[in-house]
PDB file of C-alpha atoms in Angstrom:
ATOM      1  CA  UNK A  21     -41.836  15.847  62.843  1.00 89.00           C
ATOM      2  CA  UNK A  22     -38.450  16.712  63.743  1.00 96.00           C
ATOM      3  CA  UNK A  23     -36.302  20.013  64.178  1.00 98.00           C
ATOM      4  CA  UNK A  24     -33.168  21.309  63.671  1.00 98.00           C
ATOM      5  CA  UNK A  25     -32.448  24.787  65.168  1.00 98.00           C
ATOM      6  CA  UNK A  26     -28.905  26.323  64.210  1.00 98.00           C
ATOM      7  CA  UNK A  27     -28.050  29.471  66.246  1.00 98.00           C
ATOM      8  CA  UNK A  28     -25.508  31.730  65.308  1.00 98.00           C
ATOM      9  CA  UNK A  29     -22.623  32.592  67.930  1.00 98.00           C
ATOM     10  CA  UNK A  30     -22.652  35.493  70.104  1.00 97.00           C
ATOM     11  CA  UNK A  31     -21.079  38.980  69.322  1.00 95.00           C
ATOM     12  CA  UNK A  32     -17.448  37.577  68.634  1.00 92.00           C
ATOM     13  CA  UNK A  33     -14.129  40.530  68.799  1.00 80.00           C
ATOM     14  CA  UNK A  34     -15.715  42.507  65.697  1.00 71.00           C
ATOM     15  CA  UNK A  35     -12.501  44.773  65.490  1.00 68.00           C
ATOM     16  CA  UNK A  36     -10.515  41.257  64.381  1.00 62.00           C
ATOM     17  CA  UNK A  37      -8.194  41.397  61.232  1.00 60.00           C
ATOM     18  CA  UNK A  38      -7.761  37.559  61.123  1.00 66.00           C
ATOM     19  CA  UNK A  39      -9.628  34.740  62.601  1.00 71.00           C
ATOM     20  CA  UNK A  40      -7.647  33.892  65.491  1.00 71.00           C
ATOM     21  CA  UNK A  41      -8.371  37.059  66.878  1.00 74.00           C
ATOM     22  CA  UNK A  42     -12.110  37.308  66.162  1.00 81.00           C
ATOM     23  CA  UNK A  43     -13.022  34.009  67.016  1.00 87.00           C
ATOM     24  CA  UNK A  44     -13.532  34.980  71.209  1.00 91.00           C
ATOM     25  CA  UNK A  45     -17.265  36.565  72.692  1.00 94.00           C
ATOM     26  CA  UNK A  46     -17.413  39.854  73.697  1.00 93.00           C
ATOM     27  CA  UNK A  47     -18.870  40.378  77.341  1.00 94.00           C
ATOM     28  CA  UNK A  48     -22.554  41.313  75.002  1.00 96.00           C
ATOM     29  CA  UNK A  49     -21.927  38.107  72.872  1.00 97.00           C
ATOM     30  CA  UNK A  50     -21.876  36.319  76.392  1.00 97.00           C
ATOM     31  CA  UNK A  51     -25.118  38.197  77.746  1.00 98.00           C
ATOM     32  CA  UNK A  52     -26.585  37.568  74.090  1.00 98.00           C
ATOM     33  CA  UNK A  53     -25.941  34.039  74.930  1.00 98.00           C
ATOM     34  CA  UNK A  54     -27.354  33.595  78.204  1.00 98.00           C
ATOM     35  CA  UNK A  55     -30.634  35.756  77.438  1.00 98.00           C
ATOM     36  CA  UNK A  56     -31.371  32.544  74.826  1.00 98.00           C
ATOM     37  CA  UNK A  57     -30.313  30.144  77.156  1.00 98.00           C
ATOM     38  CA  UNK A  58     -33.149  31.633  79.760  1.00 97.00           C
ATOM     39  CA  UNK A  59     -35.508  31.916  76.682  1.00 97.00           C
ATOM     40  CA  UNK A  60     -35.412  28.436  74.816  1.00 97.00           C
ATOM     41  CA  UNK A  61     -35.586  27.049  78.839  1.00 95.00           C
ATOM     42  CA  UNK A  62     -39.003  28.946  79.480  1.00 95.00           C
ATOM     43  CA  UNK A  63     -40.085  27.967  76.142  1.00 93.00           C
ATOM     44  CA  UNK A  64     -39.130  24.871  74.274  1.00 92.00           C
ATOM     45  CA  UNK A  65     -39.007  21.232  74.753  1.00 90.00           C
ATOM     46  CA  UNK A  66     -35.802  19.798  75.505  1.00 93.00           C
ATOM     47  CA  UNK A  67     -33.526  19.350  72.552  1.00 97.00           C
ATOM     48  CA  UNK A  68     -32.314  15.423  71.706  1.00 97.00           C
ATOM     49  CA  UNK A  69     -29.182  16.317  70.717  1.00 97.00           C
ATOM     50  CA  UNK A  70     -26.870  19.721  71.259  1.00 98.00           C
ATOM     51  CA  UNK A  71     -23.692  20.198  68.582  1.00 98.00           C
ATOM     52  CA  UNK A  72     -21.046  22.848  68.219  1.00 98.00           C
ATOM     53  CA  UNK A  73     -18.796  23.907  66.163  1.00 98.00           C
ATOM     54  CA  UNK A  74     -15.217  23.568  67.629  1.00 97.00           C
ATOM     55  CA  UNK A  75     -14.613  27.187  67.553  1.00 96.00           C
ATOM     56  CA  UNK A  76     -14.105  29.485  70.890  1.00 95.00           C
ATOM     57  CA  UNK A  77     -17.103  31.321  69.903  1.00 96.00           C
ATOM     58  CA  UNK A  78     -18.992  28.060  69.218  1.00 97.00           C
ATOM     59  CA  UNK A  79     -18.491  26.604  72.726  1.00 97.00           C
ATOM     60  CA  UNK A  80     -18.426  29.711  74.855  1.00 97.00           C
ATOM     61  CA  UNK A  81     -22.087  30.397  73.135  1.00 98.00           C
ATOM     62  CA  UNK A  82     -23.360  27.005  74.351  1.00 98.00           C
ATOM     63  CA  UNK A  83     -21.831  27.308  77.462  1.00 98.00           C
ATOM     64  CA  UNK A  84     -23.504  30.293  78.234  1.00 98.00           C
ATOM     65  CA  UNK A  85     -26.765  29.000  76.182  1.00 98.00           C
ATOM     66  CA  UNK A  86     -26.600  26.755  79.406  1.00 97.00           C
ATOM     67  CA  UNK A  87     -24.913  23.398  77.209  1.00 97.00           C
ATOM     68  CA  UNK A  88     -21.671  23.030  78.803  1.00 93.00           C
ATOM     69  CA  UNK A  89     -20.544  20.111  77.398  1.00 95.00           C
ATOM     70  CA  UNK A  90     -22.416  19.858  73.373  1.00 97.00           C
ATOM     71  CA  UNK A  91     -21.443  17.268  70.624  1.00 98.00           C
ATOM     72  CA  UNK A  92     -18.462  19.108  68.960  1.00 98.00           C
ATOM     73  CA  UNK A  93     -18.263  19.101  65.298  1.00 98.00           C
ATOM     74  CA  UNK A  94     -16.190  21.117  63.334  1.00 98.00           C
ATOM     75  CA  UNK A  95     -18.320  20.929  60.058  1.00 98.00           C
ATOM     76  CA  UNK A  96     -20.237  23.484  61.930  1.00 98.00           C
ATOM     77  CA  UNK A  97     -16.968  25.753  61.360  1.00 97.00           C
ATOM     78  CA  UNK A  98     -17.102  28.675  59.677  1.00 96.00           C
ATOM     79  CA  UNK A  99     -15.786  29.435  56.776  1.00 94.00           C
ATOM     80  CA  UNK A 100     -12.514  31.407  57.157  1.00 92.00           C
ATOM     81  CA  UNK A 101     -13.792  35.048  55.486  1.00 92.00           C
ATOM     82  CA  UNK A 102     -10.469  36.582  56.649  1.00 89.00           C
ATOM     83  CA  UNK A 103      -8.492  34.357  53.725  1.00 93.00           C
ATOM     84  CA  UNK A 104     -10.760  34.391  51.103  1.00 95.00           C
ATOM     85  CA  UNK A 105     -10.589  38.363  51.367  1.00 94.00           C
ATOM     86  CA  UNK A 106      -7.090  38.428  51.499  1.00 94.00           C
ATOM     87  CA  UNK A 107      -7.714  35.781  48.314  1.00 96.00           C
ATOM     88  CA  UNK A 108     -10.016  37.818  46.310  1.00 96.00           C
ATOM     89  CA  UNK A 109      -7.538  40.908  46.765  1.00 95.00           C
ATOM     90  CA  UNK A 110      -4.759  38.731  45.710  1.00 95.00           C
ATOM     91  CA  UNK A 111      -6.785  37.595  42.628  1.00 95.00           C
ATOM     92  CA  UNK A 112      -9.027  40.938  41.582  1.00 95.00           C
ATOM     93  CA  UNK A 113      -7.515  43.814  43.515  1.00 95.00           C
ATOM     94  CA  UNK A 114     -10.433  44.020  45.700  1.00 94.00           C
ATOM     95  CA  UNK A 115      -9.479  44.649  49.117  1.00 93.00           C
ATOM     96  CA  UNK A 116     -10.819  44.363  52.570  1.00 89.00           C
ATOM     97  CA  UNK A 117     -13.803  46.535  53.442  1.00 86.00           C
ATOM     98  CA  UNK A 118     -14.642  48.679  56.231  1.00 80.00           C
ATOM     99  CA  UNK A 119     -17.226  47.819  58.910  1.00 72.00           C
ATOM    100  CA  UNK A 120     -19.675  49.729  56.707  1.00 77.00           C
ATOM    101  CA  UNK A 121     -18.585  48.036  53.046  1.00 83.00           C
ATOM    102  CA  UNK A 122     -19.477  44.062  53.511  1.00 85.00           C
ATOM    103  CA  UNK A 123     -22.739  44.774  51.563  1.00 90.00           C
ATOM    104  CA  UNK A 124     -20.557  45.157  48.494  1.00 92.00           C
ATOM    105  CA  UNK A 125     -17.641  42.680  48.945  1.00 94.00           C
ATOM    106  CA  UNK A 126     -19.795  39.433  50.300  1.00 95.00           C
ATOM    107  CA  UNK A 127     -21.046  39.042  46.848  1.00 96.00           C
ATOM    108  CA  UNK A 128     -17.964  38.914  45.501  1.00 96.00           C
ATOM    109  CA  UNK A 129     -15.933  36.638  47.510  1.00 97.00           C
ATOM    110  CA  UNK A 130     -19.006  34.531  47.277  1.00 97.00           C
ATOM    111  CA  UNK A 131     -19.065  34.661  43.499  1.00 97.00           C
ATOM    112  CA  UNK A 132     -14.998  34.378  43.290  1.00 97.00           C
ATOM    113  CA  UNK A 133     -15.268  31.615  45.603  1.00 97.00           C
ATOM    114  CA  UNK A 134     -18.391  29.839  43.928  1.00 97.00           C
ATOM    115  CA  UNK A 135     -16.428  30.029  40.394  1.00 97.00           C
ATOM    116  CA  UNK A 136     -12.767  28.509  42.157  1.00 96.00           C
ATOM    117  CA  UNK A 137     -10.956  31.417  41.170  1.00 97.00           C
ATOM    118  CA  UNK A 138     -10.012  32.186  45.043  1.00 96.00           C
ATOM    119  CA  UNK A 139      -9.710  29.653  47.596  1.00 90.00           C
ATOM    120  CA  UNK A 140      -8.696  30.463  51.202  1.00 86.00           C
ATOM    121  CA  UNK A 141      -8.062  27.356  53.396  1.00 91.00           C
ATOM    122  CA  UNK A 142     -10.792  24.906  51.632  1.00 95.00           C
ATOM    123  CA  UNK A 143     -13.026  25.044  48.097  1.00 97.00           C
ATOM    124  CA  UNK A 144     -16.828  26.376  48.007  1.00 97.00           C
ATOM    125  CA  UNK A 145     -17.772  22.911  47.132  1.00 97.00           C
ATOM    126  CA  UNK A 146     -15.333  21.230  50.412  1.00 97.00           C
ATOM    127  CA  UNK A 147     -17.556  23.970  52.520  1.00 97.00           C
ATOM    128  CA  UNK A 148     -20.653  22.973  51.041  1.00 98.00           C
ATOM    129  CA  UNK A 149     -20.145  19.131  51.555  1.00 98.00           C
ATOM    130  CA  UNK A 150     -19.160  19.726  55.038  1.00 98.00           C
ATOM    131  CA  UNK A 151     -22.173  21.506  55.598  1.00 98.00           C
ATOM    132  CA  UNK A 152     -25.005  19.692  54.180  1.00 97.00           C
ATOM    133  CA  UNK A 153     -23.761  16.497  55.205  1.00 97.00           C
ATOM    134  CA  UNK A 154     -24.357  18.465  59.236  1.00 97.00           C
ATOM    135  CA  UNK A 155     -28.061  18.958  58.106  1.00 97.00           C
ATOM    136  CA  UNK A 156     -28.826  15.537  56.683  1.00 96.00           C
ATOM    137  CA  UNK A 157     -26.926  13.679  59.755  1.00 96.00           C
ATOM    138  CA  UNK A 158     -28.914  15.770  62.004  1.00 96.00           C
ATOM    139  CA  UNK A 159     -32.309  15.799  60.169  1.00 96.00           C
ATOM    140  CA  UNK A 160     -33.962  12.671  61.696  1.00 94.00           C
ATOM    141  CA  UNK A 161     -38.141  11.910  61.940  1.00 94.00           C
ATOM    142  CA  UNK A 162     -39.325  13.136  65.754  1.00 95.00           C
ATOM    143  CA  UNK A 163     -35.379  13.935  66.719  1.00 97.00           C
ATOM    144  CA  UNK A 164     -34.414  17.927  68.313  1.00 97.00           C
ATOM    145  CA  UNK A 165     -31.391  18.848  67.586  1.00 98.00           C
ATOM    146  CA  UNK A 166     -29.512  22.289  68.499  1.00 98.00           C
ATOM    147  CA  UNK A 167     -26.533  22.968  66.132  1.00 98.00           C
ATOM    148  CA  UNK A 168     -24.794  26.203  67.205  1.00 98.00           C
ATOM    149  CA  UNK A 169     -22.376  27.528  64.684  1.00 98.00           C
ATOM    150  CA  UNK A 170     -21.869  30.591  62.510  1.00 97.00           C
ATOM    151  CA  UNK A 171     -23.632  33.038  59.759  1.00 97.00           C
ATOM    152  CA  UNK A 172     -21.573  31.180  56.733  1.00 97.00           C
ATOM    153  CA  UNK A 173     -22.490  27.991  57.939  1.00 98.00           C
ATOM    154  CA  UNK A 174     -26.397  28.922  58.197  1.00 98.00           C
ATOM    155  CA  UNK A 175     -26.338  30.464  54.696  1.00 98.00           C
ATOM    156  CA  UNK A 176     -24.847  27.482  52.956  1.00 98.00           C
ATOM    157  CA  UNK A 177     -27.967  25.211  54.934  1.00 98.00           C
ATOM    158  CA  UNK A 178     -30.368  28.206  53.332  1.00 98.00           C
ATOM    159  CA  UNK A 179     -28.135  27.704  49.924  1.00 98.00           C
ATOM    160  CA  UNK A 180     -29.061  23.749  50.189  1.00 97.00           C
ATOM    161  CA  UNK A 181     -32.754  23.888  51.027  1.00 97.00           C
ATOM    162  CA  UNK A 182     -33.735  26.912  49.180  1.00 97.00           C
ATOM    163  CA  UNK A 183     -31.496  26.076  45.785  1.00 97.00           C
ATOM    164  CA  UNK A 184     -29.939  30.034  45.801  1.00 98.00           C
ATOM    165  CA  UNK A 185     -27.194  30.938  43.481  1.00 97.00           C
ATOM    166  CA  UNK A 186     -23.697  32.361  45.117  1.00 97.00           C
ATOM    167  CA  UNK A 187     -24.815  36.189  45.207  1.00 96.00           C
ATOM    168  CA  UNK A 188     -28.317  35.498  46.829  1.00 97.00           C
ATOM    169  CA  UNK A 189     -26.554  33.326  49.230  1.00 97.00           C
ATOM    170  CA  UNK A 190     -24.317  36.506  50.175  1.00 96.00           C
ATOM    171  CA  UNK A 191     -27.708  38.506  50.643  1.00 96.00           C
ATOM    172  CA  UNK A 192     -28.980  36.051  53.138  1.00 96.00           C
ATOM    173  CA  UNK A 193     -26.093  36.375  54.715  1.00 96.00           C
ATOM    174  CA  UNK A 194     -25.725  39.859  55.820  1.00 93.00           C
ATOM    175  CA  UNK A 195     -28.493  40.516  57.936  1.00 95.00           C
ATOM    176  CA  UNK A 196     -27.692  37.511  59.962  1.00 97.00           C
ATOM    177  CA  UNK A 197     -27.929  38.329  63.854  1.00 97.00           C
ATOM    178  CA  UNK A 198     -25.587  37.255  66.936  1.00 97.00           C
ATOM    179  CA  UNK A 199     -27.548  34.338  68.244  1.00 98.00           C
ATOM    180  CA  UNK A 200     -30.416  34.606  66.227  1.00 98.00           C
ATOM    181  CA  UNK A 201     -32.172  31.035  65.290  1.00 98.00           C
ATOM    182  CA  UNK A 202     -33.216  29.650  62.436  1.00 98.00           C
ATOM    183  CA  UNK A 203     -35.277  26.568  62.507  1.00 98.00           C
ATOM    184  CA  UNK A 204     -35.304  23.482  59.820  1.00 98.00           C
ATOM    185  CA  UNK A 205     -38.469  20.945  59.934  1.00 98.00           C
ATOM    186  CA  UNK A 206     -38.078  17.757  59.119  1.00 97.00           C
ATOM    187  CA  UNK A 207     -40.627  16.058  57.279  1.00 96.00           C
ATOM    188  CA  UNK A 208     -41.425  13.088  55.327  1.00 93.00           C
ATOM    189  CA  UNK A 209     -39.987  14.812  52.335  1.00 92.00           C
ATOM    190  CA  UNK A 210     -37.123  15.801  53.671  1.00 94.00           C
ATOM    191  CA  UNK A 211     -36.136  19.050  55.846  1.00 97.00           C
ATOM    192  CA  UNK A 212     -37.386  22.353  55.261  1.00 97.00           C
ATOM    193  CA  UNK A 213     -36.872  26.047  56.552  1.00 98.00           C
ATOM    194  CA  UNK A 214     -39.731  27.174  58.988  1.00 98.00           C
ATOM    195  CA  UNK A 215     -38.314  30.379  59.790  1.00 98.00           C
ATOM    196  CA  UNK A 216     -35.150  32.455  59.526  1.00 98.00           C
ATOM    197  CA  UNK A 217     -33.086  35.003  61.895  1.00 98.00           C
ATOM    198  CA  UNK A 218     -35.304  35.206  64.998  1.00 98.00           C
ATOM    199  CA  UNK A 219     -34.173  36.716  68.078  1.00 98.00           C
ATOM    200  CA  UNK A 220     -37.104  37.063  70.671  1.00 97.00           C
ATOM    201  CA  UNK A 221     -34.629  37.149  73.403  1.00 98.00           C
ATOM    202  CA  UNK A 222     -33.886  40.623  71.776  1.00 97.00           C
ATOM    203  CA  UNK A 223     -37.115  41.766  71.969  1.00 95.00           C
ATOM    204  CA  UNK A 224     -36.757  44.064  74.794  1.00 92.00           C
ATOM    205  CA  UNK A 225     -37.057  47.997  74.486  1.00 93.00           C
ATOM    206  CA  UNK A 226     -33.974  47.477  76.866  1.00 95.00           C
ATOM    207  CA  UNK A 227     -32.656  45.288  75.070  1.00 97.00           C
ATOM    208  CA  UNK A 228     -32.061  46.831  71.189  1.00 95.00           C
ATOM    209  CA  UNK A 229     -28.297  47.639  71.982  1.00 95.00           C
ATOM    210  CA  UNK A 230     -27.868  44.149  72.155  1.00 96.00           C
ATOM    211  CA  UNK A 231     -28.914  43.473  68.317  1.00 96.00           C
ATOM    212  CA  UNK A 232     -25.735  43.408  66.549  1.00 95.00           C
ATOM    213  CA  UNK A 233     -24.735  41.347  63.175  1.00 91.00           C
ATOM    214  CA  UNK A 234     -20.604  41.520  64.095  1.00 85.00           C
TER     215      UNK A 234
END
């Protein structure tokens, strides 16, 4: 059997209004990153393969994950959520929540997005391809691969191998950790999920400060 884990990036600059600001680790997105590291060492096999997004946050989490120099692929980009906001506000008045509001407005750019009505810097079906072609390169008989990228990118492989509709695919999407992991089997039929936002490096009583989803 094979196994594809995708872990989401460290804490990134949360306070961000566009990506090129966001898109650095925080000093706890670079502990988050180095308590995996420790933890997949003390506890699983070696991977085959290690990928990353090209993104800052994508290689500093690696790095610190202990992979200095991963397979960079920018399929495992994110989506940019900072123009399809500005998008759907263009398009349906809606404008950009608070910290507090995302609950409300992922569904919505989701939905916008899903029906083409708002667009951003690529189409829902562009992201899609992109990302499902990641999975089925990577999802190889007796292969372990590590794919570090971002929330978006996990929900759309969730989207794929669970068939859910645009607002369900927002829902899985919000309680998404910093570095959490999310494991894919691969089987004779094809990959499936095994399990979904984990974070036993978290599991510390000294440690719950360090759970964050932004």
């Amino acid at each position: 059997m094979g196994e594809i884990i995708f872990v989401r990036h460290g804490q990134a600059n949360s306070g961000a209004t566009d990506e090129e600001s966001y898109d650095k680790l925080s000093d706890l997105g670079h502990q988050q990153a180095r308590w995996l590291g420790d933890y997949l060492r003390d506890r699983e096999a070696p991977f085959d393969k290690v990928i990353a997004g090209s993104l800052r946050r994508h290689r500093e989490t690696a790095a610190g994950m202990g992979f200095a120099k991963p397979v960079i692929d920018p399929r495992l980009n994110e989506m940019d959520y900072f123009s399809l906001g500005k998008a759907l506000d263009d398009v349906h008045g809606v404008p950009m929540p608070g910290p507090d509001e995302f609950a409300a407005h992922i569904p919505q750019v989701m939905e916008a997005w899903h029906r083409a009505e708002i667009q951003g810097v690529e189409t829902f079906a562009s992201f899609e391809e992109r990302v499902t072609g990641v999975l089925q390169e990577a999802a190889q008989p007796g292969v372990r691969v590590l794919c570090v990228t971002s929330g978006g990118v996990i929900g759309m492989i969730l989207r794929h191998l669970l068939l859910l509709d645009p607002t369900r695919l927002a829902h899985v999407l919000l309680p998404i950790m910093n570095t959490s992991v999310h494991r894919v089997h691969v089987i004779p039929q094809g990959p499936i999920l095994a399990s979904f936002n984990a974070a036993p490096h978290l599991d510390h009583p000294d440690r719950a400060h360090a759970i964050t989803h932004y």
